Protein backbone atom coordinates (compact mmCIF):
# COMPACT_ATOMS: atom_id res chain seq x y z
CA UNK A 1 0.00 0.00 0.00
CA UNK A 2 1.58 3.31 -1.05
CA UNK A 3 0.48 6.86 -0.35
CA UNK A 4 0.20 9.55 -3.02
CA UNK A 5 3.97 10.12 -2.99
CA UNK A 6 4.56 6.45 -3.84
CA UNK A 7 6.25 5.85 -0.50
CA UNK A 8 5.51 2.62 1.38
CA UNK A 9 7.03 0.48 4.09
CA UNK A 10 9.24 -1.05 1.37
CA UNK A 11 10.70 2.27 0.23
CA UNK A 12 14.45 2.51 0.81
CA UNK A 13 16.25 5.64 1.97
CA UNK A 14 19.40 7.49 0.96
CA UNK A 15 20.32 11.12 1.70
CA UNK A 16 22.81 13.93 1.44
CA UNK A 17 24.25 15.10 4.76
CA UNK A 18 25.69 18.61 5.15
CA UNK A 19 25.43 21.88 7.04
CA UNK A 20 24.00 23.87 5.36
CA UNK A 21 22.29 21.43 3.00
CA UNK A 22 18.89 22.92 2.09
CA UNK A 23 20.33 24.40 -1.13
CA UNK A 24 21.58 20.97 -2.29
CA UNK A 25 20.61 19.74 -5.76
CA UNK A 26 21.32 16.12 -4.78
CA UNK A 27 17.70 15.22 -3.83
CA UNK A 28 16.38 16.52 -7.16
CA UNK A 29 19.10 14.65 -9.09
CA UNK A 30 18.79 11.30 -7.26
CA UNK A 31 14.98 11.29 -7.00
CA UNK A 32 14.74 11.97 -10.74
CA UNK A 33 17.09 9.03 -11.32
CA UNK A 34 14.98 6.75 -9.06
CA UNK A 35 11.84 7.70 -10.97
CA UNK A 36 13.52 7.06 -14.33
CA UNK A 37 14.86 3.65 -13.29
CA UNK A 38 11.73 2.53 -11.40
CA UNK A 39 13.53 2.14 -8.07
CA UNK A 40 11.38 2.26 -4.92
CA UNK A 41 13.68 4.69 -3.15
CA UNK A 42 13.65 8.21 -1.79
CA UNK A 43 16.57 10.63 -1.36
CA UNK A 44 16.41 13.36 1.28
CA UNK A 45 18.59 16.25 2.48
CA UNK A 46 19.53 15.80 6.15
CA UNK A 47 20.96 18.81 7.97
CA UNK A 48 23.59 17.29 10.25
CA UNK A 49 25.32 19.82 12.54
CA UNK A 50 29.06 20.42 12.22
CA UNK A 51 30.91 17.85 14.32
CA UNK A 52 28.20 15.14 14.03
CA UNK A 53 29.13 13.75 10.59
CA UNK A 54 30.92 10.75 12.11
CA UNK A 55 27.85 9.83 14.21
CA UNK A 56 25.53 10.31 11.24
CA UNK A 57 27.53 7.87 9.10
CA UNK A 58 27.80 5.29 11.92
CA UNK A 59 23.99 5.44 12.27
CA UNK A 60 23.47 4.16 8.72
CA UNK A 61 23.39 0.42 9.59
CA UNK A 62 21.16 1.12 12.62
CA UNK A 63 18.60 3.03 10.56
CA UNK A 64 18.97 0.89 7.43
CA UNK A 65 20.05 3.82 5.28
CA UNK A 66 21.54 2.60 1.98
CA UNK A 67 23.78 5.52 1.11
CA UNK A 68 24.88 9.02 1.96
CA UNK A 69 26.18 11.75 -0.28
CA UNK A 70 28.41 13.85 1.92
CA UNK A 71 29.04 17.56 1.61
CA UNK A 72 30.71 20.25 3.72
CA UNK A 73 31.68 20.14 6.55
CA UNK A 74 31.47 16.36 6.98
CA UNK A 75 33.73 14.91 4.27
CA UNK A 76 36.71 14.14 6.54
CA UNK A 77 34.58 12.98 9.53
CA UNK A 78 32.60 10.69 7.22
CA UNK A 79 35.86 9.18 5.89
CA UNK A 80 36.93 8.40 9.46
CA UNK A 81 33.57 6.71 10.10
CA UNK A 82 33.93 4.30 7.16
CA UNK A 83 35.21 0.73 7.53
CA UNK A 84 36.78 0.77 4.05
CA UNK A 85 37.82 3.53 1.65
CA UNK A 86 38.40 3.61 -2.11
CA UNK A 87 41.98 4.46 -3.16
CA UNK A 88 40.94 8.07 -4.00
CA UNK A 89 39.12 8.55 -0.68
CA UNK A 90 42.08 7.10 1.17
CA UNK A 91 44.55 9.44 -0.60
CA UNK A 92 42.33 12.47 0.09
CA UNK A 93 41.20 11.51 3.62
CA UNK A 94 37.75 12.59 2.48
CA UNK A 95 34.57 11.04 1.07
CA UNK A 96 31.53 12.40 -0.77
CA UNK A 97 29.78 9.00 -0.98
CA UNK A 98 29.17 6.35 1.69
CA UNK A 99 27.49 3.04 0.89
CA UNK A 100 26.48 0.08 3.08
CA UNK A 101 28.08 -3.03 1.61
CA UNK A 102 27.86 -6.49 3.17
CA UNK A 103 27.37 -5.01 6.61
CA UNK A 104 30.26 -2.54 6.40
CA UNK A 105 30.51 1.12 5.42
CA UNK A 106 32.46 1.86 2.23
CA UNK A 107 33.48 5.42 1.32
CA UNK A 108 34.48 6.92 -2.01
CA UNK A 109 35.39 10.33 -3.38
CA UNK A 110 33.80 10.68 -6.82
CA UNK A 111 34.60 14.38 -7.47
CA UNK A 112 37.88 13.73 -9.29
CA UNK A 113 36.48 11.07 -11.60
CA UNK A 114 33.39 13.28 -12.09
CA UNK A 115 35.66 16.11 -13.22
CA UNK A 116 37.57 13.89 -15.70
CA UNK A 117 34.29 12.61 -17.18
CA UNK A 118 32.96 16.16 -17.59
CA UNK A 119 36.20 17.15 -19.37
CA UNK A 120 35.92 14.08 -21.60
CA UNK A 121 32.33 15.15 -22.50
CA UNK A 122 33.86 18.46 -23.68
CA UNK A 123 36.52 16.54 -25.66
CA UNK A 124 39.30 17.79 -23.39
CA UNK A 125 41.99 15.14 -22.85
CA UNK A 126 44.32 16.55 -20.20
CA UNK A 127 47.13 14.00 -20.76
CA UNK A 128 50.37 15.94 -21.25
CA UNK A 129 48.62 19.32 -20.91
CA UNK A 130 49.70 22.09 -18.54
CA UNK A 131 46.93 22.88 -16.02
CA UNK A 132 46.83 25.87 -13.69
CA UNK A 133 44.66 24.78 -10.75
CA UNK A 134 43.36 27.72 -8.70
CA UNK A 135 42.59 26.89 -5.06
CA UNK A 136 43.74 24.17 -2.68
CA UNK A 137 40.56 23.14 -0.85
CA UNK A 138 38.63 19.87 -1.05
CA UNK A 139 37.59 20.20 -4.69
CA UNK A 140 41.07 21.33 -5.73
CA UNK A 141 42.72 18.37 -3.98
CA UNK A 142 40.31 15.90 -5.63
CA UNK A 143 41.03 17.62 -8.97
CA UNK A 144 44.81 17.51 -8.46
CA UNK A 145 44.67 13.77 -7.73
CA UNK A 146 42.52 13.02 -10.79
CA UNK A 147 44.38 15.35 -13.16
CA UNK A 148 47.72 13.91 -12.08
CA UNK A 149 46.46 10.37 -12.65
CA UNK A 150 45.24 11.42 -16.10
CA UNK A 151 48.72 12.64 -17.01
CA UNK A 152 48.25 16.41 -16.71
CA UNK A 153 51.16 18.66 -15.70
CA UNK A 154 49.58 20.46 -12.75
CA UNK A 155 50.50 23.73 -11.05
CA UNK A 156 48.48 24.54 -7.92
CA UNK A 157 48.06 28.25 -7.16
CA UNK A 158 46.58 29.18 -3.78
CA UNK A 159 46.78 32.02 -1.29
CA UNK A 160 48.18 29.71 1.45
CA UNK A 161 51.52 28.18 0.43
CA UNK A 162 51.19 25.17 2.77
CA UNK A 163 47.76 24.30 1.34
CA UNK A 164 49.08 24.67 -2.23
CA UNK A 165 51.97 22.28 -1.45
CA UNK A 166 49.61 19.72 0.13
CA UNK A 167 47.36 19.76 -2.94
CA UNK A 168 50.31 19.63 -5.35
CA UNK A 169 51.68 16.56 -3.54
CA UNK A 170 48.67 14.61 -4.85
CA UNK A 171 49.74 14.95 -8.52
CA UNK A 172 53.09 13.53 -9.69
CA UNK A 173 55.55 16.34 -10.50
CA UNK A 174 53.09 19.13 -9.67
CA UNK A 175 54.30 22.60 -8.64
CA UNK A 176 52.85 24.88 -5.97
CA UNK A 177 52.85 28.66 -6.39
CA UNK A 178 51.31 31.71 -4.77
CA UNK A 179 47.96 32.73 -6.26
CA UNK A 180 49.31 36.24 -6.85
CA UNK A 181 52.13 34.82 -9.01
CA UNK A 182 49.87 32.79 -11.33
CA UNK A 183 50.13 33.76 -15.02
CA UNK A 184 47.29 32.05 -16.84
CA UNK A 185 48.84 32.65 -20.28
CA UNK A 186 51.54 30.10 -19.46
CA UNK A 187 49.03 27.21 -19.28
CA UNK A 188 46.82 25.30 -21.71
CA UNK A 189 44.05 24.81 -19.12
CA UNK A 190 43.02 27.19 -16.32
CA UNK A 191 40.76 25.52 -13.74
CA UNK A 192 38.99 27.47 -11.00
CA UNK A 193 38.49 25.40 -7.84
CA UNK A 194 37.86 28.39 -5.57
CA UNK A 195 34.38 29.78 -4.76
CA UNK A 196 35.35 33.07 -6.45
CA UNK A 197 32.59 33.71 -8.98
CA UNK A 198 29.66 32.31 -6.97
CA UNK A 199 28.76 35.87 -6.02
CA UNK A 200 30.06 37.58 -9.17
CA UNK A 201 33.69 37.90 -7.92
CA UNK A 202 36.47 38.23 -10.50
CA UNK A 203 39.39 35.77 -10.34
CA UNK A 204 42.84 37.33 -9.83
CA UNK A 205 44.16 35.88 -13.13
CA UNK A 206 43.80 36.88 -16.78
CA UNK A 207 40.91 34.99 -18.46
CA UNK A 208 42.12 32.44 -21.06
CA UNK A 209 42.48 33.29 -24.75
CA UNK A 210 41.59 31.27 -27.91
CA UNK A 211 43.28 27.87 -27.87
CA UNK A 212 43.23 27.79 -24.08
CA UNK A 213 40.62 26.11 -21.87
CA UNK A 214 38.70 27.75 -19.01
CA UNK A 215 37.20 25.25 -16.54
CA UNK A 216 35.13 26.39 -13.57
CA UNK A 217 33.96 23.93 -10.91
CA UNK A 218 31.25 26.36 -9.77
CA UNK A 219 27.81 25.18 -10.90
CA UNK A 220 25.70 27.93 -9.33
CA UNK A 221 25.64 30.21 -11.23
CA UNK A 222 26.23 28.02 -14.28
CA UNK A 223 28.04 30.89 -16.00
CA UNK A 224 30.63 32.69 -13.84
CA UNK A 225 32.38 35.98 -14.71
CA UNK A 226 35.53 33.88 -15.40
CA UNK A 227 33.74 31.68 -17.96
CA UNK A 228 31.89 34.62 -19.51
CA UNK A 229 35.16 36.54 -20.00
CA UNK A 230 36.94 33.47 -21.40
CA UNK A 231 34.08 32.75 -23.80
CA UNK A 232 34.05 36.37 -24.98
CA UNK A 233 37.75 35.97 -25.86
CA UNK A 234 37.11 32.75 -27.78
CA UNK A 235 38.54 30.25 -25.26
CA UNK A 236 37.00 26.78 -24.79
CA UNK A 237 34.80 26.74 -21.67
CA UNK A 238 33.60 24.00 -19.30
CA UNK A 239 31.28 24.78 -16.35
CA UNK A 240 30.70 22.82 -13.14
CA UNK A 241 27.33 21.17 -13.91
CA UNK A 242 28.94 18.26 -15.77
CA UNK A 243 31.16 17.39 -12.80
CA UNK A 244 28.18 17.69 -10.45
CA UNK A 245 26.15 15.29 -12.58
CA UNK A 246 28.95 12.76 -13.08
CA UNK A 247 29.94 12.63 -9.40
CA UNK A 248 26.25 12.12 -8.54
CA UNK A 249 25.93 9.41 -11.20
CA UNK A 250 28.90 7.53 -9.74
CA UNK A 251 27.30 7.82 -6.28
CA UNK A 252 23.94 6.61 -7.64
CA UNK A 253 25.58 3.55 -9.20
CA UNK A 254 27.49 2.75 -5.99
CA UNK A 255 24.31 3.03 -3.93
CA UNK A 256 21.95 1.14 -6.27
CA UNK A 257 24.06 -1.10 -8.52
CA UNK A 258 21.99 0.25 -11.43
CA UNK A 259 23.46 2.19 -14.41
CA UNK A 260 22.80 5.91 -13.91
CA UNK A 261 20.33 7.66 -16.26
CA UNK A 262 22.80 10.43 -17.02
CA UNK A 263 20.60 12.68 -19.16
CA UNK A 264 17.73 12.54 -16.64
CA UNK A 265 20.18 13.50 -13.90
CA UNK A 266 21.64 16.30 -16.02
CA UNK A 267 18.17 17.80 -16.62
CA UNK A 268 17.35 17.57 -12.89
CA UNK A 269 20.65 19.28 -12.00
CA UNK A 270 19.89 22.19 -14.28
P1 LIG B 1 36.95 24.70 0.09
O1 LIG B 1 37.40 23.36 0.56
O2 LIG B 1 36.41 25.69 1.07
O3 LIG B 1 38.20 25.36 -0.69
C1 LIG B 1 38.11 26.63 -1.28
C2 LIG B 1 39.48 27.05 -1.82
O4 LIG B 1 39.34 28.36 -2.39
C3 LIG B 1 40.56 27.17 -0.74
O5 LIG B 1 41.83 26.92 -1.31
C4 LIG B 1 40.43 28.64 -0.34
O6 LIG B 1 41.59 29.18 0.25
C5 LIG B 1 40.20 29.27 -1.68
N1 LIG B 1 39.56 30.57 -1.56
C6 LIG B 1 38.37 30.86 -0.96
N2 LIG B 1 38.13 32.19 -1.02
C7 LIG B 1 39.19 32.74 -1.65
C8 LIG B 1 39.54 34.09 -2.01
N3 LIG B 1 38.73 35.12 -1.71
N4 LIG B 1 40.71 34.30 -2.64
C9 LIG B 1 41.53 33.25 -2.93
N5 LIG B 1 41.28 31.97 -2.62
C10 LIG B 1 40.10 31.72 -1.99
O7 LIG B 1 35.82 24.56 -1.03
P2 LIG B 1 35.66 23.35 -2.07
O8 LIG B 1 34.77 22.31 -1.51
O9 LIG B 1 37.01 22.97 -2.56
O10 LIG B 1 34.79 24.07 -3.23
C11 LIG B 1 35.39 25.03 -4.09
C12 LIG B 1 34.41 25.36 -5.23
O11 LIG B 1 34.22 24.20 -6.03
C13 LIG B 1 33.02 25.78 -4.72
O12 LIG B 1 32.54 26.82 -5.53
C14 LIG B 1 32.18 24.54 -4.92
O13 LIG B 1 30.82 24.83 -5.17
C15 LIG B 1 32.84 23.95 -6.18
N6 LIG B 1 32.63 22.50 -6.27
C16 LIG B 1 31.99 22.03 -7.38
C17 LIG B 1 31.79 20.68 -7.53
C18 LIG B 1 31.07 20.16 -8.74
O14 LIG B 1 30.62 19.01 -8.72
N7 LIG B 1 30.97 20.94 -9.80
C19 LIG B 1 32.24 19.77 -6.54
C20 LIG B 1 32.89 20.29 -5.42
C21 LIG B 1 33.09 21.66 -5.30
P3 LIG B 1 41.78 29.16 1.86
O15 LIG B 1 41.96 27.71 2.23
O16 LIG B 1 42.98 29.99 2.07
O17 LIG B 1 40.53 29.75 2.45
Coordinates of C-alpha atoms and ligand atoms in Angstrom, one line a residue:
X1 CA 0.0 0.0 0.0
X2 CA 1.6 3.3 -1.1
X3 CA 0.5 6.9 -0.3
X4 CA 0.2 9.5 -3.0
X5 CA 4.0 10.1 -3.0
X6 CA 4.6 6.5 -3.8
X7 CA 6.2 5.8 -0.5
X8 CA 5.5 2.6 1.4
X9 CA 7.0 0.5 4.1
X10 CA 9.2 -1.1 1.4
X11 CA 10.7 2.3 0.2
X12 CA 14.5 2.5 0.8
X13 CA 16.2 5.6 2.0
X14 CA 19.4 7.5 1.0
X15 CA 20.3 11.1 1.7
X16 CA 22.8 13.9 1.4
X17 CA 24.3 15.1 4.8
X18 CA 25.7 18.6 5.1
X19 CA 25.4 21.9 7.0
X20 CA 24.0 23.9 5.4
X21 CA 22.3 21.4 3.0
X22 CA 18.9 22.9 2.1
X23 CA 20.3 24.4 -1.1
X24 CA 21.6 21.0 -2.3
X25 CA 20.6 19.7 -5.8
X26 CA 21.3 16.1 -4.8
X27 CA 17.7 15.2 -3.8
X28 CA 16.4 16.5 -7.2
X29 CA 19.1 14.6 -9.1
X30 CA 18.8 11.3 -7.3
X31 CA 15.0 11.3 -7.0
X32 CA 14.7 12.0 -10.7
X33 CA 17.1 9.0 -11.3
X34 CA 15.0 6.7 -9.1
X35 CA 11.8 7.7 -11.0
X36 CA 13.5 7.1 -14.3
X37 CA 14.9 3.7 -13.3
X38 CA 11.7 2.5 -11.4
X39 CA 13.5 2.1 -8.1
X40 CA 11.4 2.3 -4.9
X41 CA 13.7 4.7 -3.1
X42 CA 13.7 8.2 -1.8
X43 CA 16.6 10.6 -1.4
X44 CA 16.4 13.4 1.3
X45 CA 18.6 16.3 2.5
X46 CA 19.5 15.8 6.1
X47 CA 21.0 18.8 8.0
X48 CA 23.6 17.3 10.3
X49 CA 25.3 19.8 12.5
X50 CA 29.1 20.4 12.2
X51 CA 30.9 17.8 14.3
X52 CA 28.2 15.1 14.0
X53 CA 29.1 13.8 10.6
X54 CA 30.9 10.7 12.1
X55 CA 27.8 9.8 14.2
X56 CA 25.5 10.3 11.2
X57 CA 27.5 7.9 9.1
X58 CA 27.8 5.3 11.9
X59 CA 24.0 5.4 12.3
X60 CA 23.5 4.2 8.7
X61 CA 23.4 0.4 9.6
X62 CA 21.2 1.1 12.6
X63 CA 18.6 3.0 10.6
X64 CA 19.0 0.9 7.4
X65 CA 20.0 3.8 5.3
X66 CA 21.5 2.6 2.0
X67 CA 23.8 5.5 1.1
X68 CA 24.9 9.0 2.0
X69 CA 26.2 11.7 -0.3
X70 CA 28.4 13.9 1.9
X71 CA 29.0 17.6 1.6
X72 CA 30.7 20.3 3.7
X73 CA 31.7 20.1 6.5
X74 CA 31.5 16.4 7.0
X75 CA 33.7 14.9 4.3
X76 CA 36.7 14.1 6.5
X77 CA 34.6 13.0 9.5
X78 CA 32.6 10.7 7.2
X79 CA 35.9 9.2 5.9
X80 CA 36.9 8.4 9.5
X81 CA 33.6 6.7 10.1
X82 CA 33.9 4.3 7.2
X83 CA 35.2 0.7 7.5
X84 CA 36.8 0.8 4.1
X85 CA 37.8 3.5 1.6
X86 CA 38.4 3.6 -2.1
X87 CA 42.0 4.5 -3.2
X88 CA 40.9 8.1 -4.0
X89 CA 39.1 8.6 -0.7
X90 CA 42.1 7.1 1.2
X91 CA 44.5 9.4 -0.6
X92 CA 42.3 12.5 0.1
X93 CA 41.2 11.5 3.6
X94 CA 37.8 12.6 2.5
X95 CA 34.6 11.0 1.1
X96 CA 31.5 12.4 -0.8
X97 CA 29.8 9.0 -1.0
X98 CA 29.2 6.3 1.7
X99 CA 27.5 3.0 0.9
X100 CA 26.5 0.1 3.1
X101 CA 28.1 -3.0 1.6
X102 CA 27.9 -6.5 3.2
X103 CA 27.4 -5.0 6.6
X104 CA 30.3 -2.5 6.4
X105 CA 30.5 1.1 5.4
X106 CA 32.5 1.9 2.2
X107 CA 33.5 5.4 1.3
X108 CA 34.5 6.9 -2.0
X109 CA 35.4 10.3 -3.4
X110 CA 33.8 10.7 -6.8
X111 CA 34.6 14.4 -7.5
X112 CA 37.9 13.7 -9.3
X113 CA 36.5 11.1 -11.6
X114 CA 33.4 13.3 -12.1
X115 CA 35.7 16.1 -13.2
X116 CA 37.6 13.9 -15.7
X117 CA 34.3 12.6 -17.2
X118 CA 33.0 16.2 -17.6
X119 CA 36.2 17.2 -19.4
X120 CA 35.9 14.1 -21.6
X121 CA 32.3 15.2 -22.5
X122 CA 33.9 18.5 -23.7
X123 CA 36.5 16.5 -25.7
X124 CA 39.3 17.8 -23.4
X125 CA 42.0 15.1 -22.8
X126 CA 44.3 16.6 -20.2
X127 CA 47.1 14.0 -20.8
X128 CA 50.4 15.9 -21.2
X129 CA 48.6 19.3 -20.9
X130 CA 49.7 22.1 -18.5
X131 CA 46.9 22.9 -16.0
X132 CA 46.8 25.9 -13.7
X133 CA 44.7 24.8 -10.8
X134 CA 43.4 27.7 -8.7
X135 CA 42.6 26.9 -5.1
X136 CA 43.7 24.2 -2.7
X137 CA 40.6 23.1 -0.8
X138 CA 38.6 19.9 -1.0
X139 CA 37.6 20.2 -4.7
X140 CA 41.1 21.3 -5.7
X141 CA 42.7 18.4 -4.0
X142 CA 40.3 15.9 -5.6
X143 CA 41.0 17.6 -9.0
X144 CA 44.8 17.5 -8.5
X145 CA 44.7 13.8 -7.7
X146 CA 42.5 13.0 -10.8
X147 CA 44.4 15.3 -13.2
X148 CA 47.7 13.9 -12.1
X149 CA 46.5 10.4 -12.7
X150 CA 45.2 11.4 -16.1
X151 CA 48.7 12.6 -17.0
X152 CA 48.2 16.4 -16.7
X153 CA 51.2 18.7 -15.7
X154 CA 49.6 20.5 -12.8
X155 CA 50.5 23.7 -11.0
X156 CA 48.5 24.5 -7.9
X157 CA 48.1 28.2 -7.2
X158 CA 46.6 29.2 -3.8
X159 CA 46.8 32.0 -1.3
X160 CA 48.2 29.7 1.5
X161 CA 51.5 28.2 0.4
X162 CA 51.2 25.2 2.8
X163 CA 47.8 24.3 1.3
X164 CA 49.1 24.7 -2.2
X165 CA 52.0 22.3 -1.5
X166 CA 49.6 19.7 0.1
X167 CA 47.4 19.8 -2.9
X168 CA 50.3 19.6 -5.3
X169 CA 51.7 16.6 -3.5
X170 CA 48.7 14.6 -4.9
X171 CA 49.7 14.9 -8.5
X172 CA 53.1 13.5 -9.7
X173 CA 55.6 16.3 -10.5
X174 CA 53.1 19.1 -9.7
X175 CA 54.3 22.6 -8.6
X176 CA 52.8 24.9 -6.0
X177 CA 52.9 28.7 -6.4
X178 CA 51.3 31.7 -4.8
X179 CA 48.0 32.7 -6.3
X180 CA 49.3 36.2 -6.9
X181 CA 52.1 34.8 -9.0
X182 CA 49.9 32.8 -11.3
X183 CA 50.1 33.8 -15.0
X184 CA 47.3 32.0 -16.8
X185 CA 48.8 32.7 -20.3
X186 CA 51.5 30.1 -19.5
X187 CA 49.0 27.2 -19.3
X188 CA 46.8 25.3 -21.7
X189 CA 44.0 24.8 -19.1
X190 CA 43.0 27.2 -16.3
X191 CA 40.8 25.5 -13.7
X192 CA 39.0 27.5 -11.0
X193 CA 38.5 25.4 -7.8
X194 CA 37.9 28.4 -5.6
X195 CA 34.4 29.8 -4.8
X196 CA 35.4 33.1 -6.4
X197 CA 32.6 33.7 -9.0
X198 CA 29.7 32.3 -7.0
X199 CA 28.8 35.9 -6.0
X200 CA 30.1 37.6 -9.2
X201 CA 33.7 37.9 -7.9
X202 CA 36.5 38.2 -10.5
X203 CA 39.4 35.8 -10.3
X204 CA 42.8 37.3 -9.8
X205 CA 44.2 35.9 -13.1
X206 CA 43.8 36.9 -16.8
X207 CA 40.9 35.0 -18.5
X208 CA 42.1 32.4 -21.1
X209 CA 42.5 33.3 -24.8
X210 CA 41.6 31.3 -27.9
X211 CA 43.3 27.9 -27.9
X212 CA 43.2 27.8 -24.1
X213 CA 40.6 26.1 -21.9
X214 CA 38.7 27.7 -19.0
X215 CA 37.2 25.3 -16.5
X216 CA 35.1 26.4 -13.6
X217 CA 34.0 23.9 -10.9
X218 CA 31.3 26.4 -9.8
X219 CA 27.8 25.2 -10.9
X220 CA 25.7 27.9 -9.3
X221 CA 25.6 30.2 -11.2
X222 CA 26.2 28.0 -14.3
X223 CA 28.0 30.9 -16.0
X224 CA 30.6 32.7 -13.8
X225 CA 32.4 36.0 -14.7
X226 CA 35.5 33.9 -15.4
X227 CA 33.7 31.7 -18.0
X228 CA 31.9 34.6 -19.5
X229 CA 35.2 36.5 -20.0
X230 CA 36.9 33.5 -21.4
X231 CA 34.1 32.7 -23.8
X232 CA 34.0 36.4 -25.0
X233 CA 37.7 36.0 -25.9
X234 CA 37.1 32.7 -27.8
X235 CA 38.5 30.2 -25.3
X236 CA 37.0 26.8 -24.8
X237 CA 34.8 26.7 -21.7
X238 CA 33.6 24.0 -19.3
X239 CA 31.3 24.8 -16.4
X240 CA 30.7 22.8 -13.1
X241 CA 27.3 21.2 -13.9
X242 CA 28.9 18.3 -15.8
X243 CA 31.2 17.4 -12.8
X244 CA 28.2 17.7 -10.4
X245 CA 26.2 15.3 -12.6
X246 CA 29.0 12.8 -13.1
X247 CA 29.9 12.6 -9.4
X248 CA 26.2 12.1 -8.5
X249 CA 25.9 9.4 -11.2
X250 CA 28.9 7.5 -9.7
X251 CA 27.3 7.8 -6.3
X252 CA 23.9 6.6 -7.6
X253 CA 25.6 3.6 -9.2
X254 CA 27.5 2.8 -6.0
X255 CA 24.3 3.0 -3.9
X256 CA 22.0 1.1 -6.3
X257 CA 24.1 -1.1 -8.5
X258 CA 22.0 0.3 -11.4
X259 CA 23.5 2.2 -14.4
X260 CA 22.8 5.9 -13.9
X261 CA 20.3 7.7 -16.3
X262 CA 22.8 10.4 -17.0
X263 CA 20.6 12.7 -19.2
X264 CA 17.7 12.5 -16.6
X265 CA 20.2 13.5 -13.9
X266 CA 21.6 16.3 -16.0
X267 CA 18.2 17.8 -16.6
X268 CA 17.4 17.6 -12.9
X269 CA 20.7 19.3 -12.0
X270 CA 19.9 22.2 -14.3
Ligands
LIG1 P1 36.9 24.7 0.1 O1 37.4 23.4 0.6 O2 36.4 25.7 1.1 O3 38.2 25.4 -0.7 C1 38.1 26.6 -1.3 C2 39.5 27.0 -1.8 O4 39.3 28.4 -2.4 C3 40.6 27.2 -0.7 O5 41.8 26.9 -1.3 C4 40.4 28.6 -0.3 O6 41.6 29.2 0.2 C5 40.2 29.3 -1.7 N1 39.6 30.6 -1.6 C6 38.4 30.9 -1.0 N2 38.1 32.2 -1.0 C7 39.2 32.7 -1.7 C8 39.5 34.1 -2.0 N3 38.7 35.1 -1.7 N4 40.7 34.3 -2.6 C9 41.5 33.3 -2.9 N5 41.3 32.0 -2.6 C10 40.1 31.7 -2.0 O7 35.8 24.6 -1.0 P2 35.7 23.4 -2.1 O8 34.8 22.3 -1.5 O9 37.0 23.0 -2.6 O10 34.8 24.1 -3.2 C11 35.4 25.0 -4.1 C12 34.4 25.4 -5.2 O11 34.2 24.2 -6.0 C13 33.0 25.8 -4.7 O12 32.5 26.8 -5.5 C14 32.2 24.5 -4.9 O13 30.8 24.8 -5.2 C15 32.8 24.0 -6.2 N6 32.6 22.5 -6.3 C16 32.0 22.0 -7.4 C17 31.8 20.7 -7.5 C18 31.1 20.2 -8.7 O14 30.6 19.0 -8.7 N7 31.0 20.9 -9.8 C19 32.2 19.8 -6.5 C20 32.9 20.3 -5.4 C21 33.1 21.7 -5.3 P3 41.8 29.2 1.9 O15 42.0 27.7 2.2 O16 43.0 30.0 2.1 O17 40.5 29.7 2.4

